[in-house]
Tab-separated table of C-alpha atoms in Angstrom:
chain	number	residue	atom	x	y	z
D	1	MET	CA	103.519	115.292	107.775
D	2	ARG	CA	106.512	114.227	105.829
D	3	VAL	CA	108.937	116.908	104.668
D	4	GLN	CA	109.380	117.360	100.920
D	5	SER	CA	112.770	116.400	99.589
D	6	LEU	CA	114.306	116.066	96.139
D	7	THR	CA	117.097	113.801	97.366
D	8	LEU	CA	116.528	110.155	96.551
D	9	VAL	CA	118.568	107.723	98.601
D	10	ALA	CA	118.776	103.987	98.563
D	11	ALA	CA	119.050	101.907	101.714
D	12	SER	CA	121.816	99.758	103.057
D	13	ALA	CA	123.335	96.522	101.857
D	14	ALA	CA	121.462	93.238	102.180
D	15	LEU	CA	120.788	91.874	105.675
D	16	LEU	CA	122.650	88.626	106.198
D	17	ALA	CA	120.359	86.790	108.595
D	18	PRO	CA	116.856	86.866	110.092
D	19	THR	CA	116.389	89.711	112.529
D	20	THR	CA	113.710	91.204	114.726
D	21	PHE	CA	112.019	94.606	114.596
D	22	PRO	CA	113.518	97.162	114.724
D	23	GLY	CA	117.163	96.620	113.709
D	24	ALA	CA	120.098	98.932	113.670
D	25	SER	CA	120.025	101.394	110.785
D	26	PRO	CA	122.797	100.851	108.260
D	27	GLN	CA	124.232	103.770	106.358
D	28	PRO	CA	122.460	104.483	103.058
D	29	ARG	CA	124.336	104.258	99.777
D	30	PRO	CA	123.427	105.898	96.487
D	31	GLY	CA	122.167	103.738	93.669
D	32	PRO	CA	120.486	104.147	90.299
D	33	GLN	CA	116.751	103.917	89.836
D	34	ILE	CA	115.702	101.048	87.664
D	35	GLN	CA	113.038	101.354	84.999
D	36	LEU	CA	109.710	99.684	85.704
D	37	ARG	CA	109.483	98.008	82.311
D	38	SER	CA	110.840	98.159	78.799
D	39	GLY	CA	109.249	100.416	76.200
D	40	PRO	CA	107.521	103.766	76.893
D	41	GLN	CA	107.568	104.671	80.566
D	42	PRO	CA	104.690	106.277	82.463
D	43	GLN	CA	105.330	109.901	83.324
D	44	ALA	CA	106.357	110.669	86.869
D	45	ASP	CA	103.967	112.688	88.967
D	46	PRO	CA	105.165	115.776	90.838
D	47	VAL	CA	107.255	115.381	93.960
D	48	ARG	CA	104.999	114.773	96.942
D	49	ALA	CA	105.513	116.759	100.117
D	50	GLY	CA	106.391	114.370	102.864
D	51	ARG	CA	106.798	111.476	100.458
D	52	SER	CA	110.272	112.359	99.100
D	53	GLY	CA	110.696	111.599	95.451
D	54	HIS	CA	108.670	111.168	92.315
D	55	ARG	CA	105.482	109.131	92.204
D	56	ILE	CA	105.046	107.161	89.042
D	57	GLY	CA	102.024	107.406	86.797
D	58	PRO	CA	99.721	104.639	85.583
D	59	VAL	CA	101.357	101.275	84.951
D	60	PRO	CA	100.166	99.704	81.678
D	61	ARG	CA	98.427	96.370	81.982
D	62	SER	CA	100.791	93.617	80.916
D	63	ARG	CA	98.264	90.822	80.636
D	64	PRO	CA	95.920	90.947	77.604
D	65	GLY	CA	92.568	89.289	77.366
D	66	PRO	CA	89.767	88.669	79.893
D	67	VAL	CA	90.553	87.652	83.472
D	68	PRO	CA	88.254	85.767	85.850
D	69	PRO	CA	86.473	88.043	88.373
D	70	THR	CA	88.730	87.011	91.264
D	71	ARG	CA	92.080	85.306	90.783
D	72	THR	CA	94.412	84.241	93.534
D	73	GLY	CA	97.327	81.887	93.825
D	74	PRO	CA	97.174	78.273	94.972
D	75	GLY	CA	93.752	77.308	96.320
D	76	SER	CA	91.908	79.935	94.282
D	77	GLU	CA	89.233	77.453	93.188
D	78	ALA	CA	88.263	76.824	96.775
D	79	GLY	CA	88.297	80.571	97.417
D	80	ALA	CA	85.962	81.184	94.457
D	81	ARG	CA	83.505	78.658	95.931
D	82	GLY	CA	83.775	80.320	99.335
D	83	GLU	CA	85.145	77.228	101.057
D	84	ASP	CA	86.806	77.755	104.439
D	85	SER	CA	85.715	81.398	104.305
D	86	GLY	CA	84.121	82.960	107.371
D	87	ARG	CA	83.459	79.675	109.137
D	88	GLU	CA	85.600	80.373	112.186
D	89	GLY	CA	85.033	84.085	112.645
D	90	PRO	CA	87.380	86.856	111.539
D	91	VAL	CA	91.127	86.352	111.700
D	92	ARG	CA	92.483	88.066	114.807
D	93	ALA	CA	95.166	90.731	114.712
D	94	GLU	CA	97.189	88.931	117.371
D	95	ASP	CA	97.325	85.758	115.273
D	96	LEU	CA	98.689	87.607	112.245
D	97	LEU	CA	101.146	89.638	114.320
D	98	ASP	CA	102.451	86.466	115.904
D	99	LYS	CA	103.354	85.157	112.434
D	100	VAL	CA	105.346	88.304	111.580
D	101	ARG	CA	107.044	88.782	114.935
D	102	ASP	CA	110.481	88.099	113.439
D	103	CYS	CA	111.898	89.175	110.116
D	104	ASP	CA	113.651	87.218	107.396
D	105	PRO	CA	114.605	90.137	105.123
D	106	VAL	CA	113.901	89.945	101.404
D	107	SER	CA	114.873	93.543	100.648
D	108	ASN	CA	118.483	94.406	99.864
D	109	GLY	CA	118.325	97.371	102.210
D	110	ARG	CA	115.949	99.327	104.398
D	111	TYR	CA	113.371	102.047	103.901
D	112	ARG	CA	112.605	105.339	105.580
D	113	THR	CA	109.132	106.090	106.927
D	114	ASP	CA	109.575	109.810	106.301
D	115	ALA	CA	111.963	112.048	104.426
D	116	GLY	CA	115.019	112.525	106.640
D	117	ALA	CA	114.127	109.642	108.977
D	118	PRO	CA	116.530	106.738	109.545
D	119	ALA	CA	116.437	103.956	106.964
D	120	ASP	CA	115.475	101.172	109.365
D	121	ILE	CA	112.451	99.393	107.846
D	122	PRO	CA	113.194	96.101	106.057
D	123	VAL	CA	110.759	94.238	103.857
D	124	CYS	CA	110.468	90.743	105.262
D	125	GLY	CA	109.152	87.585	103.709
D	126	THR	CA	107.866	84.073	104.023
D	127	GLU	CA	106.958	81.556	101.368
D	128	ASP	CA	103.466	83.026	101.141
D	129	ALA	CA	103.764	86.745	101.887
D	130	VAL	CA	105.932	89.821	102.221
D	131	TYR	CA	105.451	92.232	105.116
D	132	TRP	CA	106.757	95.359	106.785
D	133	LYS	CA	106.019	97.361	109.935
D	134	ALA	CA	105.895	101.107	109.508
D	135	ASP	CA	103.772	104.216	109.838
D	136	LEU	CA	100.735	105.056	107.716
D	137	ASP	CA	100.694	108.160	105.576
D	138	VAL	CA	97.407	108.879	103.840
D	139	ASP	CA	97.419	108.561	100.056
D	140	CYS	CA	94.564	110.638	98.654
D	141	ASP	CA	95.658	110.358	95.033
D	142	GLY	CA	93.350	109.089	92.318
D	143	ARG	CA	89.897	110.089	91.230
D	144	PRO	CA	88.971	113.442	92.837
D	145	GLY	CA	86.089	113.499	95.302
D	146	ASP	CA	84.733	115.546	98.177
D	147	LEU	CA	87.447	114.321	100.569
D	148	CYS	CA	90.406	113.797	98.241
D	149	ASN	CA	91.125	116.684	95.910
D	150	SER	CA	93.539	119.550	95.356
D	151	SER	CA	91.790	121.618	98.052
D	152	THR	CA	92.063	119.020	100.811
D	153	ASP	CA	95.522	117.826	99.755
D	154	PRO	CA	97.869	120.487	98.291
D	155	TYR	CA	99.991	117.734	96.731
D	156	PHE	CA	97.050	115.798	95.302
D	157	THR	CA	97.487	114.205	91.886
D	158	PRO	CA	94.517	112.715	89.986
D	159	ALA	CA	96.307	109.476	89.074
D	160	THR	CA	97.259	106.143	90.590
D	161	ALA	CA	99.809	103.630	89.340
D	162	TYR	CA	97.043	101.109	88.715
D	163	ALA	CA	93.674	101.882	87.163
D	164	GLN	CA	90.291	100.326	87.782
D	165	SER	CA	88.501	98.235	85.161
D	166	ASP	CA	87.040	101.217	83.285
D	167	GLY	CA	90.472	102.819	82.911
D	168	ARG	CA	89.882	105.548	85.497
D	169	PRO	CA	92.228	106.095	88.459
D	170	LEU	CA	91.368	104.361	91.728
D	171	ASP	CA	89.137	106.114	94.256
D	172	ALA	CA	91.133	106.621	97.466
D	173	GLU	CA	88.017	107.761	99.321
D	174	SER	CA	86.196	104.445	98.892
D	175	LEU	CA	88.786	101.796	97.978
D	176	PRO	CA	91.172	100.506	100.646
D	177	TYR	CA	94.542	100.192	98.931
D	178	VAL	CA	98.171	100.123	100.007
D	179	VAL	CA	101.217	101.653	98.367
D	180	VAL	CA	104.423	99.789	97.540
D	181	PRO	CA	107.741	101.546	96.870
D	182	GLN	CA	108.926	102.037	93.328
D	183	PRO	CA	111.100	99.093	92.233
D	184	SER	CA	114.748	99.842	92.927
D	185	ASP	CA	117.971	98.262	94.084
D	186	ILE	CA	116.448	98.230	97.580
D	187	TRP	CA	113.547	95.970	96.659
D	188	ASP	CA	111.421	95.084	93.634
D	189	HIS	CA	107.942	93.901	94.591
D	190	ARG	CA	107.465	92.225	91.192
D	191	GLU	CA	110.199	89.712	91.992
D	192	HIS	CA	108.061	88.495	94.908
D	193	ASP	CA	104.824	87.958	92.973
D	194	VAL	CA	103.315	91.267	94.112
D	195	GLN	CA	101.463	93.410	91.577
D	196	GLY	CA	98.551	95.794	91.216
D	197	GLY	CA	95.517	94.113	92.760
D	198	SER	CA	97.539	91.877	95.097
D	199	VAL	CA	95.699	91.362	98.364
D	200	ALA	CA	97.007	92.812	101.632
D	201	ALA	CA	96.051	92.461	105.277
D	202	VAL	CA	96.696	95.684	107.187
D	203	VAL	CA	96.859	95.478	110.980
D	204	HIS	CA	96.636	98.357	113.454
D	205	GLY	CA	95.945	97.719	117.123
D	206	ASP	CA	93.341	94.964	117.257
D	207	ARG	CA	91.938	95.722	113.806
D	208	VAL	CA	92.567	93.712	110.635
D	209	ARG	CA	91.403	95.196	107.363
D	210	TYR	CA	91.910	93.987	103.795
D	211	ALA	CA	93.098	96.052	100.861
D	212	VAL	CA	94.685	95.750	97.433
D	213	VAL	CA	98.002	97.043	96.144
D	214	GLY	CA	96.821	100.159	94.318
D	215	ASP	CA	99.634	102.679	93.985
D	216	ILE	CA	103.416	102.969	93.766
D	217	GLY	CA	105.314	105.507	95.846
D	218	PRO	CA	108.855	106.866	96.119
D	219	ARG	CA	111.712	104.404	95.870
D	220	ASP	CA	113.122	105.017	99.369
D	221	LEU	CA	109.992	105.375	101.547
D	222	ILE	CA	107.473	102.856	102.843
D	223	GLY	CA	104.276	103.011	104.904
D	224	GLU	CA	101.345	104.466	102.990
D	225	ALA	CA	97.711	103.559	102.316
D	226	SER	CA	94.592	105.151	100.916
D	227	TYR	CA	92.120	107.401	102.701
D	228	ALA	CA	89.628	104.516	102.851
D	229	ALA	CA	92.219	102.118	104.289
D	230	ALA	CA	93.189	104.572	107.039
D	231	GLN	CA	89.551	105.236	107.886
D	232	SER	CA	88.739	101.518	108.117
D	233	LEU	CA	91.575	101.068	110.614
D	234	GLY	CA	90.366	103.910	112.818
D	235	ILE	CA	93.322	106.087	111.801
D	236	PRO	CA	92.708	109.814	111.137
D	237	ALA	CA	92.348	109.978	107.364
D	238	ASP	CA	92.965	113.682	106.765
D	239	PRO	CA	95.573	113.740	103.956
D	240	HIS	CA	97.027	116.983	105.284
D	241	GLY	CA	97.617	115.957	108.900
D	242	GLY	CA	96.228	112.478	109.504
D	243	GLY	CA	97.820	109.061	109.455
D	244	ALA	CA	99.631	107.050	112.122
D	245	ALA	CA	103.220	107.629	113.218
D	246	SER	CA	103.898	103.919	113.799
D	247	GLY	CA	102.330	100.588	114.665
D	248	VAL	CA	100.924	99.571	111.285
D	249	THR	CA	101.735	96.148	109.806
D	250	TYR	CA	101.314	95.474	106.097
D	251	ILE	CA	101.108	91.835	104.946
D	252	VAL	CA	100.858	91.348	101.160
D	253	PHE	CA	100.044	87.851	99.965
D	254	LYS	CA	102.189	86.611	97.110
D	255	ASP	CA	100.642	85.486	93.825
D	256	SER	CA	97.239	86.915	94.774
D	257	GLU	CA	95.096	89.284	92.751
D	258	VAL	CA	91.630	90.766	92.825
D	259	GLU	CA	90.199	91.461	89.388
D	260	PRO	CA	88.668	93.930	88.916
D	261	ILE	CA	90.917	95.757	91.316
D	262	GLU	CA	88.052	97.896	92.653
D	263	ASP	CA	86.018	94.880	93.856
D	264	LYS	CA	86.104	95.492	97.599
D	265	ASP	CA	83.962	92.469	98.439
D	266	ALA	CA	86.357	90.176	96.556
D	267	ALA	CA	89.328	91.734	98.371
D	268	GLU	CA	87.622	91.166	101.717
D	269	GLU	CA	86.686	87.559	100.974
D	270	THR	CA	90.040	86.640	99.452
D	271	GLY	CA	91.980	88.509	102.130
D	272	GLU	CA	90.173	86.751	104.964
D	273	ARG	CA	90.835	83.353	103.422
D	274	LEU	CA	94.519	84.017	102.732
D	275	ALA	CA	95.001	85.560	106.173
D	276	ARG	CA	93.477	82.487	107.799
D	277	GLU	CA	95.806	80.218	105.820
D	278	PHE	CA	98.780	82.424	106.692
D	279	ALA	CA	97.967	82.556	110.400
D	280	GLY	CA	97.399	78.816	110.516
D	281	ASP	CA	100.752	77.825	108.957
């Protein structure tokens, strides 16, 4: 369980060359939080115990008009037709992990997994994806249910940064989603073609599961996913004491998006296709 803290810290200066996991922890330096967008800002949710810092509220949609049911980056037409999908069996965890064995950092510093822990987690990148290796803390925020509510999680908040197609918060109990840190001088996911609904492959042990980017967390911490994501990976999903202390790899595919964000079948199909392309590079 992470310890609550009101101190927000940024991570170290930019890494100069590719490295391997884990690297030495540079000293953190203070830095200002940047605003997510111009105009009215979403209200910050209360400080989360164990997730140091403020969690931001719903992010307004920036793209007007209708969107096709599933939109991804290059090759999306083939993905919509189902080509090259499922023909060779599921992508193996070992094949994905082999592609992210080393790290070419894209973050300007490093993240903590827990409040008070060393800042030693870089966000790494390739032409097609960004990735990090961290723990998994259970995010139960969103639409209240039997498993995720203020009784099961004392720091529960009924909101997520991104909403589903009917305007309601996401359902952490049923939708596998991952959390990205709030944009800051450490790293800004938007500059790497990552947004709400971007597709992620999450690897733990020999399991590969697919999720969407569904929430935004504190600016200095990384390693968080929804109740449903944890459960699908075989990780204890109790928001009060579950999660995994280490050994979870998050791979988010650039310029990918599932629309509507709550379409789990589309996330699975698109994720499998993009993971196969990524592993086969």
